[in-house]
mmCIF file of C-alpha atoms in Angstrom:
data_model
loop_
_atom_site.group_PDB
_atom_site.id
_atom_site.type_symbol
_atom_site.label_atom_id
_atom_site.label_comp_id
_atom_site.label_asym_id
_atom_site.label_seq_id
_atom_site.Cartn_x
_atom_site.Cartn_y
_atom_site.Cartn_z
ATOM 1 C CA UNK A 248 191.823 79.857 34.751
ATOM 2 C CA UNK A 249 194.467 76.607 34.579
ATOM 3 C CA UNK A 250 196.123 78.427 31.387
ATOM 4 C CA UNK A 251 196.855 81.535 33.433
ATOM 5 C CA UNK A 252 198.191 79.352 36.315
ATOM 6 C CA UNK A 253 200.387 77.541 33.957
ATOM 7 C CA UNK A 254 201.744 80.829 32.954
ATOM 8 C CA UNK A 255 202.628 81.982 36.596
ATOM 9 C CA UNK A 256 204.104 78.673 37.241
ATOM 10 C CA UNK A 257 207.114 79.807 34.912
ATOM 11 C CA UNK A 258 207.941 82.540 36.924
ATOM 12 C CA UNK A 259 207.777 81.103 40.363
ATOM 13 C CA UNK A 260 210.785 80.461 42.563
ATOM 14 C CA UNK A 261 211.201 76.903 43.068
ATOM 15 C CA UNK A 262 213.489 77.105 46.150
ATOM 16 C CA UNK A 263 211.573 79.113 48.515
ATOM 17 C CA UNK A 264 212.690 77.827 52.123
ATOM 18 C CA UNK A 265 210.001 77.195 54.289
ATOM 19 C CA UNK A 266 208.958 80.219 56.260
ATOM 20 C CA UNK A 267 206.121 81.559 58.112
ATOM 21 C CA UNK A 268 204.877 84.672 60.077
ATOM 22 C CA UNK A 269 206.934 85.243 63.351
ATOM 23 C CA UNK A 270 209.926 83.821 62.165
ATOM 24 C CA UNK A 271 213.489 85.712 61.944
ATOM 25 C CA UNK A 272 214.777 85.832 58.592
ATOM 26 C CA UNK A 273 217.657 87.256 56.479
ATOM 27 C CA UNK A 274 216.798 88.323 53.334
ATOM 28 C CA UNK A 275 219.405 88.801 50.584
ATOM 29 C CA UNK A 276 218.229 91.747 48.112
ATOM 30 C CA UNK A 277 220.139 92.799 45.423
ATOM 31 C CA UNK A 278 220.805 96.667 44.733
ATOM 32 C CA UNK A 279 221.399 98.232 41.816
ATOM 33 C CA UNK A 280 223.929 101.442 41.842
ATOM 34 C CA UNK A 281 224.016 102.693 38.543
ATOM 35 C CA UNK A 282 225.984 99.808 36.720
ATOM 36 C CA UNK A 283 227.107 97.991 39.812
ATOM 37 C CA UNK A 284 225.275 95.680 41.822
ATOM 38 C CA UNK A 285 225.679 94.235 44.923
ATOM 39 C CA UNK A 286 224.030 92.230 47.931
ATOM 40 C CA UNK A 287 222.293 93.744 50.996
ATOM 41 C CA UNK A 288 221.126 92.002 53.672
ATOM 42 C CA UNK A 289 217.846 92.572 55.482
ATOM 43 C CA UNK A 290 217.191 90.673 58.861
ATOM 44 C CA UNK A 291 214.249 90.793 60.765
ATOM 45 C CA UNK A 292 210.958 89.441 61.879
ATOM 46 C CA UNK A 293 208.270 88.550 59.215
ATOM 47 C CA UNK A 294 205.241 90.272 60.144
ATOM 48 C CA UNK A 295 202.835 88.806 57.309
ATOM 49 C CA UNK A 296 202.560 87.111 54.153
ATOM 50 C CA UNK A 297 199.924 88.426 51.711
ATOM 51 C CA UNK A 298 198.444 87.404 48.352
ATOM 52 C CA UNK A 299 199.155 84.466 46.580
ATOM 53 C CA UNK A 300 200.974 82.798 43.580
ATOM 54 C CA UNK A 301 203.218 85.108 41.809
ATOM 55 C CA UNK A 302 201.666 88.321 43.636
ATOM 56 C CA UNK A 303 202.800 86.914 47.021
ATOM 57 C CA UNK A 304 204.593 89.486 49.432
ATOM 58 C CA UNK A 305 206.103 89.131 52.609
ATOM 59 C CA UNK A 306 206.707 92.003 55.253
ATOM 60 C CA UNK A 307 209.908 92.155 57.300
ATOM 61 C CA UNK A 308 210.288 94.245 60.641
ATOM 62 C CA UNK A 309 213.730 95.266 62.411
ATOM 63 C CA UNK A 310 214.707 97.506 64.845
ATOM 64 C CA UNK A 311 217.522 100.047 63.295
ATOM 65 C CA UNK A 312 219.052 102.412 66.002
ATOM 66 C CA UNK A 313 215.703 102.066 67.827
ATOM 67 C CA UNK A 314 213.520 103.226 64.807
ATOM 68 C CA UNK A 315 211.329 100.191 63.433
ATOM 69 C CA UNK A 316 211.803 99.566 59.800
ATOM 70 C CA UNK A 317 209.555 97.742 57.756
ATOM 71 C CA UNK A 318 210.255 96.566 54.275
ATOM 72 C CA UNK A 319 207.888 94.485 51.966
ATOM 73 C CA UNK A 320 209.478 92.076 49.434
ATOM 74 C CA UNK A 321 207.518 90.329 46.383
ATOM 75 C CA UNK A 322 208.572 86.839 47.179
ATOM 76 C CA UNK A 323 209.341 85.530 43.584
ATOM 77 C CA UNK A 324 211.149 88.815 42.470
ATOM 78 C CA UNK A 325 214.468 88.310 40.978
ATOM 79 C CA UNK A 326 215.672 91.223 43.338
ATOM 80 C CA UNK A 327 215.232 88.857 46.146
ATOM 81 C CA UNK A 328 218.201 86.415 46.078
ATOM 82 C CA UNK A 329 218.064 84.566 49.157
ATOM 83 C CA UNK A 330 216.054 84.021 52.190
ATOM 84 C CA UNK A 331 217.356 82.615 55.173
ATOM 85 C CA UNK A 332 215.623 81.414 58.342
ATOM 86 C CA UNK A 333 217.507 82.021 61.422
ATOM 87 C CA UNK A 334 214.776 81.267 64.140
ATOM 88 C CA UNK A 335 211.267 80.034 64.212
ATOM 89 C CA UNK A 336 208.828 82.025 65.924
ATOM 90 C CA UNK A 337 205.877 80.878 68.108
ATOM 91 C CA UNK A 338 202.931 82.903 67.269
ATOM 92 C CA UNK A 339 199.284 82.618 67.165
ATOM 93 C CA UNK A 340 198.100 85.193 64.615
ATOM 94 C CA UNK A 341 198.185 85.134 60.751
ATOM 95 C CA UNK A 342 199.498 88.661 60.882
ATOM 96 C CA UNK A 343 201.941 90.299 63.706
ATOM 97 C CA UNK A 344 200.821 93.925 63.449
ATOM 98 C CA UNK A 345 200.459 94.345 66.923
ATOM 99 C CA UNK A 346 204.178 94.319 67.166
ATOM 100 C CA UNK A 347 204.363 97.559 65.729
ATOM 101 C CA UNK A 348 202.830 98.850 69.263
ATOM 102 C CA UNK A 349 205.141 97.197 71.473
ATOM 103 C CA UNK A 350 208.267 98.832 73.119
ATOM 104 C CA UNK A 351 211.246 96.839 74.066
ATOM 105 C CA UNK A 352 211.259 93.156 74.895
ATOM 106 C CA UNK A 353 207.784 92.818 74.249
ATOM 107 C CA UNK A 354 208.465 93.090 70.483
ATOM 108 C CA UNK A 355 210.571 90.018 70.478
ATOM 109 C CA UNK A 356 208.703 86.810 69.375
ATOM 110 C CA UNK A 357 209.033 83.571 71.430
ATOM 111 C CA UNK A 358 211.181 80.890 69.645
ATOM 112 C CA UNK A 359 209.392 77.738 68.895
ATOM 113 C CA UNK A 360 210.112 74.845 70.810
ATOM 114 C CA UNK A 361 211.159 72.107 68.656
ATOM 115 C CA UNK A 362 208.896 68.858 68.466
ATOM 116 C CA UNK A 363 210.498 65.959 70.371
ATOM 117 C CA UNK B 43 200.569 94.546 5.525
ATOM 118 C CA UNK B 44 197.676 94.349 7.891
ATOM 119 C CA UNK B 45 198.144 91.653 10.551
ATOM 120 C CA UNK B 46 194.993 90.625 12.793
ATOM 121 C CA UNK B 47 193.831 87.676 14.540
ATOM 122 C CA UNK B 48 190.470 87.079 16.460
ATOM 123 C CA UNK B 49 190.638 85.902 19.981
ATOM 124 C CA UNK B 50 189.500 85.471 23.553
ATOM 125 C CA UNK B 51 190.412 87.284 26.638
ATOM 126 C CA UNK B 52 191.196 84.720 29.446
ATOM 127 C CA UNK B 53 192.042 86.860 32.358
ATOM 128 C CA UNK B 54 194.871 88.971 33.902
ATOM 129 C CA UNK B 55 197.967 88.238 35.831
ATOM 130 C CA UNK B 56 201.460 89.544 36.276
ATOM 131 C CA UNK B 57 204.552 88.215 34.935
ATOM 132 C CA UNK B 58 208.446 89.313 35.707
ATOM 133 C CA UNK B 59 210.374 90.841 32.696
ATOM 134 C CA UNK B 60 213.614 90.875 33.975
ATOM 135 C CA UNK B 61 213.406 92.503 37.427
ATOM 136 C CA UNK B 62 210.293 94.047 37.145
ATOM 137 C CA UNK B 63 206.702 92.945 37.608
ATOM 138 C CA UNK B 64 204.284 93.961 34.922
ATOM 139 C CA UNK B 65 200.458 93.209 34.802
ATOM 140 C CA UNK B 66 199.566 91.344 31.683
ATOM 141 C CA UNK B 67 196.250 90.542 29.982
ATOM 142 C CA UNK B 68 196.225 86.820 28.506
ATOM 143 C CA UNK B 69 194.818 86.380 25.368
ATOM 144 C CA UNK B 70 193.588 83.140 23.584
ATOM 145 C CA UNK B 71 194.146 84.058 19.740
ATOM 146 C CA UNK B 72 193.415 81.769 17.122
ATOM 147 C CA UNK B 73 193.941 79.509 15.427
ATOM 148 C CA UNK B 74 191.947 81.078 13.121
ATOM 149 C CA UNK B 75 191.100 80.010 9.360
ATOM 150 C CA UNK B 76 190.823 82.110 6.273
ATOM 151 C CA UNK B 77 187.115 81.488 5.464
ATOM 152 C CA UNK B 78 186.609 84.054 2.673
ATOM 153 C CA UNK B 79 188.383 86.587 0.219
ATOM 154 C CA UNK B 80 187.438 89.979 -1.153
ATOM 155 C CA UNK B 81 189.301 91.346 -4.283
ATOM 156 C CA UNK B 82 189.111 94.777 -5.586
ATOM 157 C CA UNK B 83 187.650 93.119 -9.044
ATOM 158 C CA UNK B 84 184.898 91.577 -7.352
ATOM 159 C CA UNK B 85 183.896 93.105 -3.920
ATOM 160 C CA UNK B 86 185.350 96.676 -4.555
ATOM 161 C CA UNK B 87 188.070 96.110 -1.740
ATOM 162 C CA UNK B 88 190.695 93.744 -0.488
ATOM 163 C CA UNK B 89 190.460 91.770 2.675
ATOM 164 C CA UNK B 90 190.233 88.415 4.166
ATOM 165 C CA UNK B 91 187.741 87.007 6.391
ATOM 166 C CA UNK B 92 188.753 85.022 9.364
ATOM 167 C CA UNK B 93 186.871 82.222 11.392
ATOM 168 C CA UNK B 94 187.649 81.585 14.806
ATOM 169 C CA UNK B 95 186.393 78.931 17.549
ATOM 170 C CA UNK B 96 185.111 75.839 15.723
ATOM 171 C CA UNK B 97 181.691 74.704 16.531
ATOM 172 C CA UNK B 98 179.357 71.600 15.626
ATOM 173 C CA UNK B 99 177.000 72.346 12.590
ATOM 174 C CA UNK B 100 174.186 71.917 14.969
ATOM 175 C CA UNK B 101 175.180 75.126 16.613
ATOM 176 C CA UNK B 102 174.609 77.219 13.598
ATOM 177 C CA UNK B 103 171.455 78.098 11.962
ATOM 178 C CA UNK B 104 170.885 76.864 8.383
ATOM 179 C CA UNK B 105 172.123 80.156 6.643
ATOM 180 C CA UNK B 106 175.102 80.312 8.729
ATOM 181 C CA UNK B 107 176.204 76.726 8.171
ATOM 182 C CA UNK B 108 175.189 76.912 4.547
ATOM 183 C CA UNK B 109 178.219 79.265 3.873
ATOM 184 C CA UNK B 110 180.653 76.936 5.420
ATOM 185 C CA UNK B 111 178.855 74.226 3.589
ATOM 186 C CA UNK B 112 179.336 75.680 0.090
ATOM 187 C CA UNK B 113 182.992 76.251 0.560
ATOM 188 C CA UNK B 114 183.330 72.596 2.547
ATOM 189 C CA UNK B 115 185.261 74.231 5.464
ATOM 190 C CA UNK B 116 184.778 73.650 9.358
ATOM 191 C CA UNK B 117 182.237 75.735 10.844
ATOM 192 C CA UNK B 118 183.312 78.535 12.897
ATOM 193 C CA UNK B 119 181.401 80.797 15.730
ATOM 194 C CA UNK B 120 183.082 84.059 15.066
ATOM 195 C CA UNK B 121 183.842 85.767 11.756
ATOM 196 C CA UNK B 122 185.420 89.078 11.098
ATOM 197 C CA UNK B 123 187.105 90.844 8.085
ATOM 198 C CA UNK B 124 190.541 92.300 7.739
ATOM 199 C CA UNK B 125 191.195 94.814 5.362
ATOM 200 C CA UNK B 126 194.364 94.387 2.925
ATOM 201 C CA UNK B 127 195.604 91.451 5.165
ATOM 202 C CA UNK B 128 197.223 88.556 3.063
ATOM 203 C CA UNK B 129 196.032 84.823 2.588
ATOM 204 C CA UNK B 130 194.105 82.145 0.999
ATOM 205 C CA UNK B 131 190.762 80.375 1.653
ATOM 206 C CA UNK B 132 191.563 77.436 4.057
ATOM 207 C CA UNK B 133 194.871 79.380 5.068
ATOM 208 C CA UNK B 134 195.489 78.842 8.866
ATOM 209 C CA UNK B 135 196.315 81.928 11.024
ATOM 210 C CA UNK B 136 198.212 81.597 14.427
ATOM 211 C CA UNK B 137 199.888 83.752 16.942
ATOM 212 C CA UNK B 138 203.056 83.586 14.809
ATOM 213 C CA UNK B 139 202.024 86.493 12.702
ATOM 214 C CA UNK B 140 202.722 88.844 15.990
ATOM 215 C CA UNK B 141 206.449 87.402 16.041
ATOM 216 C CA UNK B 142 207.812 90.441 14.852
ATOM 217 C CA UNK B 143 205.643 92.950 16.276
ATOM 218 C CA UNK B 144 206.121 95.080 19.261
ATOM 219 C CA UNK B 145 202.884 96.350 20.008
ATOM 220 C CA UNK B 146 199.361 95.203 19.237
ATOM 221 C CA UNK B 147 195.945 97.028 19.495
ATOM 222 C CA UNK B 148 192.938 95.010 21.039
ATOM 223 C CA UNK B 149 189.150 95.719 20.212
ATOM 224 C CA UNK B 150 186.233 94.164 22.172
ATOM 225 C CA UNK B 151 183.154 95.233 23.619
ATOM 226 C CA UNK B 152 183.464 96.755 27.045
ATOM 227 C CA UNK B 153 181.684 95.698 30.427
ATOM 228 C CA UNK B 154 178.173 97.309 31.131
ATOM 229 C CA UNK B 155 177.888 99.779 33.923
ATOM 230 C CA UNK B 156 174.220 100.335 33.447
ATOM 231 C CA UNK B 157 172.554 103.847 33.981
ATOM 232 C CA UNK B 158 175.510 105.829 35.122
ATOM 233 C CA UNK B 159 175.753 109.338 36.729
ATOM 234 C CA UNK B 160 177.727 112.145 35.305
ATOM 235 C CA UNK B 161 180.746 111.232 37.928
ATOM 236 C CA UNK B 162 181.465 108.039 36.493
ATOM 237 C CA UNK B 163 180.250 108.414 32.824
ATOM 238 C CA UNK B 164 182.048 111.794 32.303
ATOM 239 C CA UNK B 165 184.660 112.359 34.994
ATOM 240 C CA UNK B 166 182.915 115.385 36.543
ATOM 241 C CA UNK B 167 184.022 116.573 39.724
ATOM 242 C CA UNK B 168 181.073 116.285 41.652
ATOM 243 C CA UNK B 169 180.035 118.626 44.491
ATOM 244 C CA UNK B 170 181.757 119.650 47.607
ATOM 245 C CA UNK B 171 181.054 117.301 50.448
ATOM 246 C CA UNK B 172 181.040 120.013 53.326
ATOM 247 C CA UNK B 173 180.110 123.917 53.337
ATOM 248 C CA UNK B 174 176.235 123.149 53.007
ATOM 249 C CA UNK B 175 176.589 121.325 49.849
ATOM 250 C CA UNK B 176 173.420 120.635 47.997
ATOM 251 C CA UNK B 177 174.363 117.476 46.232
ATOM 252 C CA UNK B 178 177.161 115.371 45.916
ATOM 253 C CA UNK B 179 177.272 113.649 42.519
ATOM 254 C CA UNK B 180 174.964 116.139 40.702
ATOM 255 C CA UNK B 181 175.943 117.458 37.077
ATOM 256 C CA UNK B 182 175.211 121.288 38.074
ATOM 257 C CA UNK B 183 174.423 123.725 35.364
ATOM 258 C CA UNK B 184 173.865 122.532 32.168
ATOM 259 C CA UNK B 185 174.246 125.908 30.039
ATOM 260 C CA UNK B 186 173.157 129.352 30.024
ATOM 261 C CA UNK B 187 169.725 131.200 30.268
ATOM 262 C CA UNK B 188 167.227 132.742 27.597
ATOM 263 C CA UNK B 189 170.558 133.070 25.622
ATOM 264 C CA UNK B 190 170.796 130.450 23.782
ATOM 265 C CA UNK B 191 167.616 129.299 25.373
ATOM 266 C CA UNK B 192 168.341 125.444 25.093
ATOM 267 C CA UNK B 193 170.638 122.969 26.011
ATOM 268 C CA UNK B 194 173.276 122.125 23.612
ATOM 269 C CA UNK B 195 173.530 118.918 21.555
ATOM 270 C CA UNK B 196 175.951 116.254 22.834
ATOM 271 C CA UNK B 197 176.113 117.833 26.404
ATOM 272 C CA UNK B 198 177.353 115.121 29.055
ATOM 273 C CA UNK B 199 174.683 113.904 31.004
ATOM 274 C CA UNK B 200 173.860 110.657 32.985
ATOM 275 C CA UNK B 201 172.697 107.579 31.230
ATOM 276 C CA UNK B 202 173.794 104.199 29.723
ATOM 277 C CA UNK B 203 177.671 103.363 30.240
ATOM 278 C CA UNK B 204 179.627 100.441 28.807
ATOM 279 C CA UNK B 205 178.809 97.838 26.335
ATOM 280 C CA UNK B 206 181.068 99.831 23.613
ATOM 281 C CA UNK B 207 183.186 98.533 20.852
ATOM 282 C CA UNK B 208 186.255 99.867 22.336
ATOM 283 C CA UNK B 209 189.825 99.575 21.347
ATOM 284 C CA UNK B 210 192.947 99.743 23.348
ATOM 285 C CA UNK B 211 196.194 100.849 21.394
ATOM 286 C CA UNK B 212 199.809 100.184 21.458
ATOM 287 C CA UNK B 213 199.668 97.348 24.071
ATOM 288 C CA UNK B 214 202.911 95.837 24.377
ATOM 289 C CA UNK B 215 203.380 92.503 23.419
ATOM 290 C CA UNK B 216 205.225 90.577 26.283
ATOM 291 C CA UNK B 217 205.365 86.914 25.062
ATOM 292 C CA UNK B 218 203.721 84.657 22.619
ATOM 293 C CA UNK B 219 203.339 80.879 23.223
ATOM 294 C CA UNK B 220 202.636 79.677 19.689
ATOM 295 C CA UNK B 221 202.146 76.051 21.071
ATOM 296 C CA UNK B 222 199.089 76.888 23.237
ATOM 297 C CA UNK B 223 197.968 79.627 20.994
ATOM 298 C CA UNK B 224 198.442 82.427 23.851
ATOM 299 C CA UNK B 225 199.633 85.782 23.810
ATOM 300 C CA UNK B 226 200.375 87.961 26.919
ATOM 301 C CA UNK B 227 199.866 91.896 26.391
ATOM 302 C CA UNK B 228 201.098 94.521 28.879
ATOM 303 C CA UNK B 229 197.740 95.926 30.610
ATOM 304 C CA UNK B 230 194.097 96.012 30.269
ATOM 305 C CA UNK B 231 191.943 94.735 27.401
ATOM 306 C CA UNK B 232 188.213 95.703 26.985
ATOM 307 C CA UNK B 233 185.568 93.415 28.562
ATOM 308 C CA UNK B 234 185.208 90.548 30.975
ATOM 309 C CA UNK B 235 186.879 87.415 30.943
ATOM 310 C CA UNK B 236 185.846 85.028 28.161
ATOM 311 C CA UNK B 237 185.297 88.247 25.993
ATOM 312 C CA UNK B 238 185.734 88.143 22.195
ATOM 313 C CA UNK B 239 188.368 90.392 20.926
ATOM 314 C CA UNK B 240 190.204 91.360 17.924
ATOM 315 C CA UNK B 241 193.887 91.612 17.821
ATOM 316 C CA UNK B 242 195.767 93.916 15.278
ATOM 317 C CA UNK B 243 199.305 94.254 14.840
ATOM 318 C CA UNK B 244 200.928 97.666 15.576
ATOM 319 C CA UNK B 245 199.807 100.641 17.544
#
């Protein structure tokens, strides 16, 4: 088992910012169009962080023209270039799937109060 | 020339190959030692015998240990012959032999599934779940009536499944780590973790 973890270690990203469920993040995604490559930004609320180690993924939800859009990103994928944390959310659940059923202002996660 | 090595399945994980995540099996292969050599003149065929996993003499019984003692070699738990492979007695064989191979085939004993029905064992479709079905996973008809008046031999039926010598061919070599004797192949390999496997170069 340790030997397998050592192999995985090589492929893990080291500079992942500390972000959690409920935070608002900007995900910089590499997009390949034929030979060209560009970076697209996907900004939204983190609903879930799942699995562990090399297989870890996170789900981001945003509203696009009134339609909810969710994307699941592999955390350690080279396609995810950068993750920026915009806002810290104050939540009491590990998974925020209940946000899917909310309409309007109710789907906004409260911002975390900074510790004084 | 045939290239082969003995090893152990350590388990599975995923690694990134470029931008893509691929499922890999980690095998600890070698270091093996050539413990015997068969030649056309003496044995009727050319082969080398590889030993894997060094053990203390008390772990083997007297006839097993005696073979190694006579040749003044260290003792091994697993021995296997590889036809038409090169090497002299005492030579070390490591994963480096796969440096140029793109694909390998891996053999081992598959996981035991016990007494299994025809759906699991032979991939039968099973019965309908609704519309007054009389069973779910029964085999159905096993042949015609008076003619031929018997069930043909080899007809697929329920029975013991698994614990077979199984070979998976053409597994792509993703990575070789010679300093740790590890080899990463794409996809799965027969048997549970810690299973003894034989790795051969080529499809």
